[in-house]
Coordinates of C-alpha atoms in Angstrom, one line a residue:
M362 CA -1.0 39.8 53.5
E363 CA -0.8 39.3 49.8
T364 CA 1.6 36.6 48.7
D365 CA 4.6 37.8 46.7
F366 CA 5.0 35.5 43.7
R367 CA 7.7 37.5 41.9
V368 CA 11.0 35.8 40.9
T369 CA 14.0 37.5 39.4
I370 CA 16.5 35.6 37.3
A371 CA 19.5 37.2 35.6
G372 CA 17.9 40.7 36.0
V373 CA 14.6 39.6 34.5
T374 CA 11.6 39.6 36.8
F375 CA 8.7 37.1 36.4
K376 CA 5.4 38.0 38.0
N377 CA 5.1 34.4 39.2
P378 CA 7.1 31.2 38.9
L379 CA 4.8 29.4 36.4
L380 CA 6.0 29.1 32.8
A381 CA 4.7 27.4 29.7
A382 CA 7.5 25.2 28.4
S383 CA 8.5 25.0 24.7
A384 CA 6.1 22.5 23.1
N385 CA 3.2 22.4 20.6
H386 CA 0.9 24.4 22.9
V387 CA 3.0 27.5 22.2
R388 CA 3.2 27.1 18.5
G389 CA 1.9 30.1 16.6
L390 CA 0.3 33.4 17.7
E391 CA -3.2 32.1 18.6
N392 CA -1.9 29.4 21.0
T393 CA 0.7 31.7 22.5
A394 CA -1.9 34.4 23.1
R395 CA -4.2 32.0 25.0
I396 CA -1.4 31.1 27.3
I397 CA -0.2 34.7 27.8
R398 CA -3.7 35.6 29.0
S399 CA -3.8 32.6 31.4
G400 CA -1.7 34.4 34.0
V401 CA 1.6 32.6 33.5
G402 CA 4.8 34.4 34.5
G403 CA 6.6 33.4 31.2
I404 CA 6.5 31.4 28.0
V405 CA 9.3 29.6 26.3
C406 CA 8.5 29.8 22.6
K407 CA 8.6 26.8 20.3
S408 CA 12.2 26.0 19.4
V409 CA 13.6 27.6 16.2
T410 CA 15.8 25.6 13.9
E411 CA 17.4 25.8 10.5
L412 CA 17.0 22.0 10.1
A413 CA 14.1 21.3 7.7
G414 CA 14.0 17.7 9.0
M415 CA 12.9 19.0 12.4
R416 CA 10.1 21.3 11.2
G417 CA 7.4 18.9 9.8
S418 CA 4.4 18.6 12.1
N419 CA 2.4 16.1 10.0
R420 CA 4.1 13.2 11.6
A421 CA 3.4 14.2 15.2
R422 CA 2.0 11.5 17.4
F423 CA 0.8 11.4 21.1
A424 CA -0.1 8.6 23.5
I425 CA -1.3 9.4 27.0
L426 CA -0.8 6.2 29.1
D427 CA -2.2 5.4 32.5
E428 CA -0.2 4.0 35.4
Y429 CA -0.4 0.5 33.8
H430 CA 0.8 1.9 30.4
R431 CA -2.7 1.5 28.9
P432 CA -3.9 4.3 26.5
C433 CA -6.2 6.8 28.3
R434 CA -9.7 7.2 26.8
G435 CA -11.8 10.0 28.1
T436 CA -10.3 10.3 31.6
I437 CA -6.7 11.1 32.4
P438 CA -5.5 9.9 35.7
R439 CA -3.3 11.9 38.1
M440 CA -0.3 9.6 37.3
Y441 CA 0.1 9.4 33.6
T442 CA 2.9 9.1 31.0
F443 CA 3.0 11.6 28.2
Y444 CA 4.5 9.8 25.3
S445 CA 5.1 11.9 22.3
R446 CA 6.9 12.2 19.0
T447 CA 6.8 15.7 17.4
G448 CA 10.0 17.6 16.8
S449 CA 7.9 20.1 14.9
M450 CA 10.1 23.2 15.4
E451 CA 9.7 26.5 13.6
A452 CA 11.7 28.1 10.8
P453 CA 13.4 31.4 11.7
E454 CA 11.3 33.4 9.2
A455 CA 8.0 31.9 10.3
W456 CA 8.8 32.5 13.9
L457 CA 9.8 36.1 13.3
K458 CA 6.5 36.8 11.5
D459 CA 4.4 36.5 14.7
L460 CA 7.1 37.8 17.1
P461 CA 6.1 41.5 17.3
A462 CA 2.5 40.7 18.1
K463 CA 3.6 38.1 20.7
L464 CA 6.0 40.6 22.4
K465 CA 3.4 43.3 22.5
L466 CA 0.8 41.1 24.1
A467 CA 3.3 39.6 26.5
E468 CA 4.3 43.1 27.6
A469 CA 0.7 44.1 28.2
H470 CA 0.2 41.1 30.5
Q471 CA 3.6 41.3 32.1
V472 CA 4.7 37.9 30.7
V473 CA 8.3 37.2 29.9
L474 CA 8.7 35.8 26.4
I475 CA 11.8 33.5 26.1
G476 CA 13.2 32.4 22.7
S477 CA 14.3 28.8 22.2
I478 CA 17.0 27.5 19.8
A479 CA 17.6 23.9 18.7
A480 CA 20.0 24.3 15.8
G481 CA 22.3 21.9 14.0
R482 CA 25.2 23.7 12.5
P483 CA 27.3 25.6 15.0
E484 CA 27.0 28.9 13.2
S485 CA 23.2 28.6 13.2
W486 CA 23.0 28.7 17.0
V487 CA 24.8 32.1 16.9
D488 CA 22.8 33.4 13.9
I489 CA 19.4 32.6 15.5
A490 CA 20.5 33.9 18.9
R491 CA 21.5 37.2 17.3
M492 CA 18.2 37.4 15.4
M493 CA 16.3 36.9 18.7
E494 CA 18.3 39.5 20.6
R495 CA 18.0 42.0 17.7
N496 CA 14.2 41.6 17.7
G497 CA 13.7 42.3 21.4
V498 CA 13.6 38.8 23.0
P499 CA 14.7 39.3 26.6
M500 CA 16.1 35.8 27.3
I501 CA 17.1 32.7 25.2
E502 CA 16.9 29.1 26.1
L503 CA 19.4 26.9 24.3
N504 CA 17.7 23.5 23.8
I505 CA 20.6 21.0 24.0
G506 CA 18.2 18.4 25.5
C507 CA 15.8 17.6 22.5
P508 CA 15.5 13.8 22.5
H509 CA 14.5 13.6 18.8
Y510 CA 18.0 14.2 17.4
G511 CA 17.9 11.0 15.5
R512 CA 15.7 12.5 12.8
V513 CA 18.5 14.5 11.2
E514 CA 22.1 13.9 10.2
E515 CA 23.4 17.1 12.0
R516 CA 24.5 16.9 15.6
M517 CA 21.8 18.6 17.7
G518 CA 19.7 18.3 20.8
A519 CA 20.6 15.6 23.4
L520 CA 23.5 14.4 21.1
I521 CA 25.3 17.7 22.1
G522 CA 23.8 17.7 25.6
Q523 CA 25.6 14.5 26.6
D524 CA 29.1 15.9 25.7
P525 CA 30.6 18.4 28.2
A526 CA 33.1 19.7 25.7
A527 CA 30.5 20.2 23.0
C528 CA 28.2 22.0 25.5
K529 CA 30.9 24.3 26.6
E530 CA 31.9 25.2 23.1
L531 CA 28.3 25.8 22.0
V532 CA 27.3 27.9 25.0
G533 CA 30.6 29.8 24.8
A534 CA 30.0 30.7 21.2
V535 CA 26.5 32.0 21.8
R536 CA 27.6 33.8 24.9
S537 CA 30.2 35.7 22.9
A538 CA 27.6 36.7 20.3
V539 CA 24.8 38.0 22.5
K540 CA 24.4 39.9 25.8
I541 CA 20.9 38.8 26.9
P542 CA 20.6 36.0 29.5
L543 CA 21.1 32.5 28.3
I544 CA 19.3 29.5 29.8
V545 CA 20.6 26.0 28.9
K546 CA 18.0 23.2 28.6
L547 CA 19.7 20.0 29.6
T548 CA 19.0 16.3 28.8
P549 CA 18.5 13.8 31.6
Q550 CA 20.2 11.2 29.3
A551 CA 23.7 12.5 30.0
M552 CA 26.0 10.0 31.7
D553 CA 27.1 12.7 34.2
L554 CA 24.7 15.7 34.2
I555 CA 26.6 17.5 36.9
A556 CA 29.7 17.5 34.5
I557 CA 27.4 19.2 31.9
V558 CA 26.3 21.8 34.4
K559 CA 29.9 22.6 35.2
A560 CA 30.7 23.0 31.5
V561 CA 27.8 25.3 30.7
Q562 CA 28.5 27.4 33.8
E563 CA 32.1 27.9 32.8
A564 CA 30.9 28.9 29.3
G565 CA 28.7 31.7 30.6
A566 CA 25.2 30.3 31.1
D567 CA 23.0 32.4 33.3
A568 CA 20.5 29.6 34.2
L569 CA 19.5 26.0 33.6
T570 CA 16.3 24.2 32.5
M571 CA 16.3 20.8 34.2
T572 CA 15.3 18.7 32.3
N573 CA 14.1 17.8 28.9
R574 CA 12.5 14.4 28.3
Y575 CA 13.9 10.9 28.1
M576 CA 13.7 8.9 24.9
G577 CA 11.6 5.7 25.5
F578 CA 9.8 2.8 24.0
A579 CA 6.3 2.0 25.0
V580 CA 4.6 -1.2 23.7
D581 CA 1.0 -1.6 22.7
I582 CA 0.5 -5.3 23.5
E583 CA -2.9 -5.5 21.9
N584 CA -1.6 -4.6 18.5
A585 CA 2.0 -5.9 19.0
C586 CA 3.6 -2.6 18.1
P587 CA 5.0 0.5 19.8
H588 CA 2.7 3.4 20.7
T589 CA 3.2 6.2 18.2
G590 CA 4.8 3.7 15.9
S591 CA 8.3 4.2 17.1
W592 CA 10.6 5.5 19.9
A593 CA 9.3 8.7 21.5
A594 CA 9.9 11.1 24.2
V595 CA 8.5 10.3 27.7
G596 CA 7.4 12.7 30.4
G597 CA 4.5 13.2 32.8
P598 CA 4.1 13.2 36.6
W599 CA 5.7 9.8 37.0
V600 CA 9.1 11.2 36.0
K601 CA 9.1 14.0 38.6
P602 CA 11.4 12.3 41.2
L603 CA 14.0 11.8 38.5
A604 CA 13.9 15.4 37.5
L605 CA 14.0 16.6 41.1
R606 CA 17.1 14.5 41.7
W607 CA 19.1 16.5 39.2
I608 CA 17.6 19.8 40.3
A609 CA 18.5 19.2 43.9
E610 CA 22.1 18.1 43.1
S611 CA 22.7 21.1 40.8
Y612 CA 21.2 23.5 43.4
R613 CA 23.5 22.1 46.1
N614 CA 26.6 22.3 43.9
F615 CA 26.2 25.3 41.6
P616 CA 24.9 28.9 41.9
L617 CA 23.0 28.8 38.6
P618 CA 19.3 29.5 38.9
I619 CA 17.1 26.6 37.8
F620 CA 14.0 26.4 35.7
G621 CA 12.4 23.1 36.8
S622 CA 10.8 21.0 34.0
N623 CA 9.4 17.5 33.3
G624 CA 6.8 16.3 35.8
A625 CA 4.8 19.3 37.1
A626 CA 1.1 19.0 36.7
E627 CA -0.5 20.3 40.0
W628 CA 0.2 23.1 42.4
S629 CA 1.8 20.6 44.8
D630 CA 4.2 19.5 42.0
V631 CA 5.3 23.1 41.6
I632 CA 6.0 23.4 45.3
E633 CA 8.1 20.2 45.1
F634 CA 10.1 21.5 42.2
M635 CA 10.8 24.8 44.0
M636 CA 11.7 23.1 47.3
A637 CA 14.1 20.8 45.4
G638 CA 15.9 23.9 44.1
A639 CA 14.0 25.4 41.1
S640 CA 13.3 29.1 41.0
L641 CA 10.7 28.7 38.3
V642 CA 8.8 25.8 36.9
Q643 CA 7.9 25.0 33.3
M644 CA 4.9 23.0 32.2
A645 CA 4.1 21.4 28.9
G646 CA 2.0 18.2 29.1
A647 CA -0.3 19.7 31.8
F648 CA -1.0 22.6 29.5
M649 CA -1.8 20.4 26.5
L650 CA -4.1 18.1 28.5
R651 CA -5.9 20.7 30.7
G652 CA -5.5 24.0 28.9
P653 CA -4.6 27.5 30.2
E654 CA -7.2 27.2 33.0
L655 CA -4.7 25.3 35.0
I656 CA -2.7 28.4 35.8
P657 CA -5.2 30.2 38.1
E658 CA -5.9 26.8 39.7
I659 CA -2.2 26.3 40.5
L660 CA -1.7 29.8 41.7
T661 CA -4.7 29.5 44.1
G662 CA -3.4 26.2 45.5
M663 CA 0.1 27.7 45.9
D664 CA -1.2 30.8 47.6
A665 CA -3.2 28.7 50.1
F666 CA -0.2 26.6 50.9
L667 CA 2.2 29.5 51.3
K668 CA -0.2 31.3 53.7
R669 CA -0.9 28.1 55.7
K670 CA 2.9 27.4 56.1
G671 CA 3.8 31.0 56.8
Y672 CA 5.8 31.8 53.7
R673 CA 5.8 35.4 52.6
S674 CA 6.9 34.8 49.1
A675 CA 7.3 32.0 46.6
A676 CA 11.0 32.6 46.3
E677 CA 11.4 31.5 49.9
L678 CA 10.5 27.9 48.8
T679 CA 13.6 27.5 46.5
G680 CA 15.9 24.9 47.8
V681 CA 14.5 24.3 51.3
A682 CA 14.3 20.5 50.7
A683 CA 17.6 20.3 48.9
R684 CA 19.3 22.1 51.8
A685 CA 17.7 19.7 54.3
A686 CA 18.8 16.6 52.4
I687 CA 21.4 14.3 53.9
P688 CA 24.1 13.6 51.3
Y689 CA 23.9 10.0 50.1
N690 CA 27.4 9.2 51.3
Q691 CA 26.3 10.2 54.8
L692 CA 23.2 8.2 55.1
H693 CA 24.7 6.4 58.1
L694 CA 24.1 9.7 60.0
T695 CA 20.3 9.3 59.5
P696 CA 18.7 9.2 62.9
V697 CA 17.7 5.7 64.0
Q698 CA 14.0 5.2 64.4
R699 CA 11.4 2.5 65.0
M700 CA 7.7 2.3 64.3
R701 CA 5.2 2.6 67.1
V702 CA 1.6 1.4 67.2
V703 CA -0.8 4.1 68.4
E704 CA -3.2 1.8 70.3
A705 CA -6.0 4.4 70.7
V706 CA -6.2 4.6 66.9
C707 CA -5.2 1.1 65.7
I708 CA -8.0 -1.1 64.6
Q709 CA -5.9 -4.3 64.9
C710 CA -6.4 -5.3 61.2
G711 CA -3.0 -6.8 60.9
R712 CA -2.2 -5.4 57.5
C713 CA 1.1 -4.0 58.8
M714 CA 2.2 -7.6 59.4
D715 CA 2.1 -8.2 55.7
A716 CA 4.4 -5.3 55.1
C717 CA 7.2 -6.2 57.5
Y718 CA 10.1 -8.2 56.1
Y719 CA 12.0 -8.1 59.4
G720 CA 9.6 -10.1 61.5
A721 CA 9.1 -7.1 63.8
V722 CA 5.3 -6.8 63.6
K723 CA 3.5 -9.5 65.6
R724 CA 0.0 -10.1 67.0
Q725 CA -0.2 -10.9 70.7
G726 CA -3.8 -11.8 71.5
D727 CA -5.8 -8.9 70.2
T728 CA -2.9 -6.5 70.1
I729 CA -0.5 -5.6 67.3
T730 CA 3.1 -5.1 68.7
I731 CA 6.3 -3.9 67.1
G732 CA 9.6 -5.4 68.4
Q733 CA 13.2 -4.5 68.5
E734 CA 13.7 -6.1 65.0
C735 CA 12.0 -3.0 63.5
M736 CA 14.3 -1.0 61.2
G737 CA 11.9 2.0 61.0
C738 CA 11.7 1.7 57.2
E739 CA 8.0 3.0 57.2
L740 CA 6.8 0.5 54.6
C741 CA 4.0 -0.5 57.0
L742 CA 2.6 3.0 56.7
A743 CA 1.6 2.3 53.1
F744 CA -0.4 -0.8 54.2
C745 CA -2.1 0.8 57.2
P746 CA -5.7 1.9 56.4
V747 CA -6.1 4.2 59.4
P748 CA -4.2 7.5 59.4
G749 CA -2.3 8.0 62.7
A750 CA -2.3 4.3 63.7
L751 CA 1.4 4.0 63.1
E752 CA 4.1 6.6 63.5
P753 CA 7.9 6.6 63.6
E754 CA 9.8 7.5 66.8
P755 CA 13.5 8.1 67.4
V756 CA 15.2 5.4 69.4
G757 CA 18.8 6.5 69.8
E758 CA 21.8 8.2 68.2
P759 CA 22.6 7.8 64.5
A760 CA 24.3 4.5 63.6
G761 CA 27.9 4.4 62.6

């Protein structure tokens, strides 16, 4: 049976849940055309702004750092940090020039083209949204998560995205001006992101993008200076658990569909985002580092996984892990467990003894044993070199 990858959000159907996020790889017609032909379900266009200070691209800087925060040269590891300083958004008139060709090509390939706005003046959000709707854009993403807001005097990006009242006012104004679906792209730097979700939902948002990038500071110790010369936005696979935390919390508490973002690079990442609560998944860094060829690779991996696990559609993945999660204030209900040595597999190397901080793992003669002191924390699994030599087992009713 052929896997059904279709996902429908606010009446708009995507042929699959993979989207190119708004970033430099979708800047201009040529770049956008390459990604449309890759097989993506949708593209979020480069953000449009009236702020001249956010439109210059001759100061863009990128640093791809490995797991030790050393610059990558030639080979990019699976776990990397994408450290970037761009903010090179597009002017309304320049963006409009290529729009008809983009929309025509997107329609031919059944790709949803989503407009993105990152304005400064309140009236500009409304004006640009009306322009997009008038010219045939089917959905709009309001980028109140841009981490580069410090480049201009106007209040924009994450400076708005950390203020529930400002978010509600902005989304409400755009909602009153246009009828097409609105996606709100949130910043992870808000003190209480759930309060922001509540505000934009009340204002009429149709969906969320969770999340934009953090602002960080990465140090080049050899040259005693910061990478990219300044503060910059940080993303990449390492940030995935942080993004998934907010996705899962939002999924459990609000009905708004979620576009997952910040951390997806492989097919398994996409599965994680969807199981945490995302209906679709946006990618930026992975596109910039691997090119459009990653889309068929991800779809192939997802298809094999869905068939192996018995899922009939990608949409069935959404939220399964979030629904299974034990609320943090109920962790005392977690089943009690203890680790067990599988003697037929264990090679008696003793590495698990180094991992145990409870004194539960001991050597008796030539045998490794685990005593009653074991908390079942599973840290020893990370040390064990033999798959299947250790496994958790339930030992009683939940504590407390």
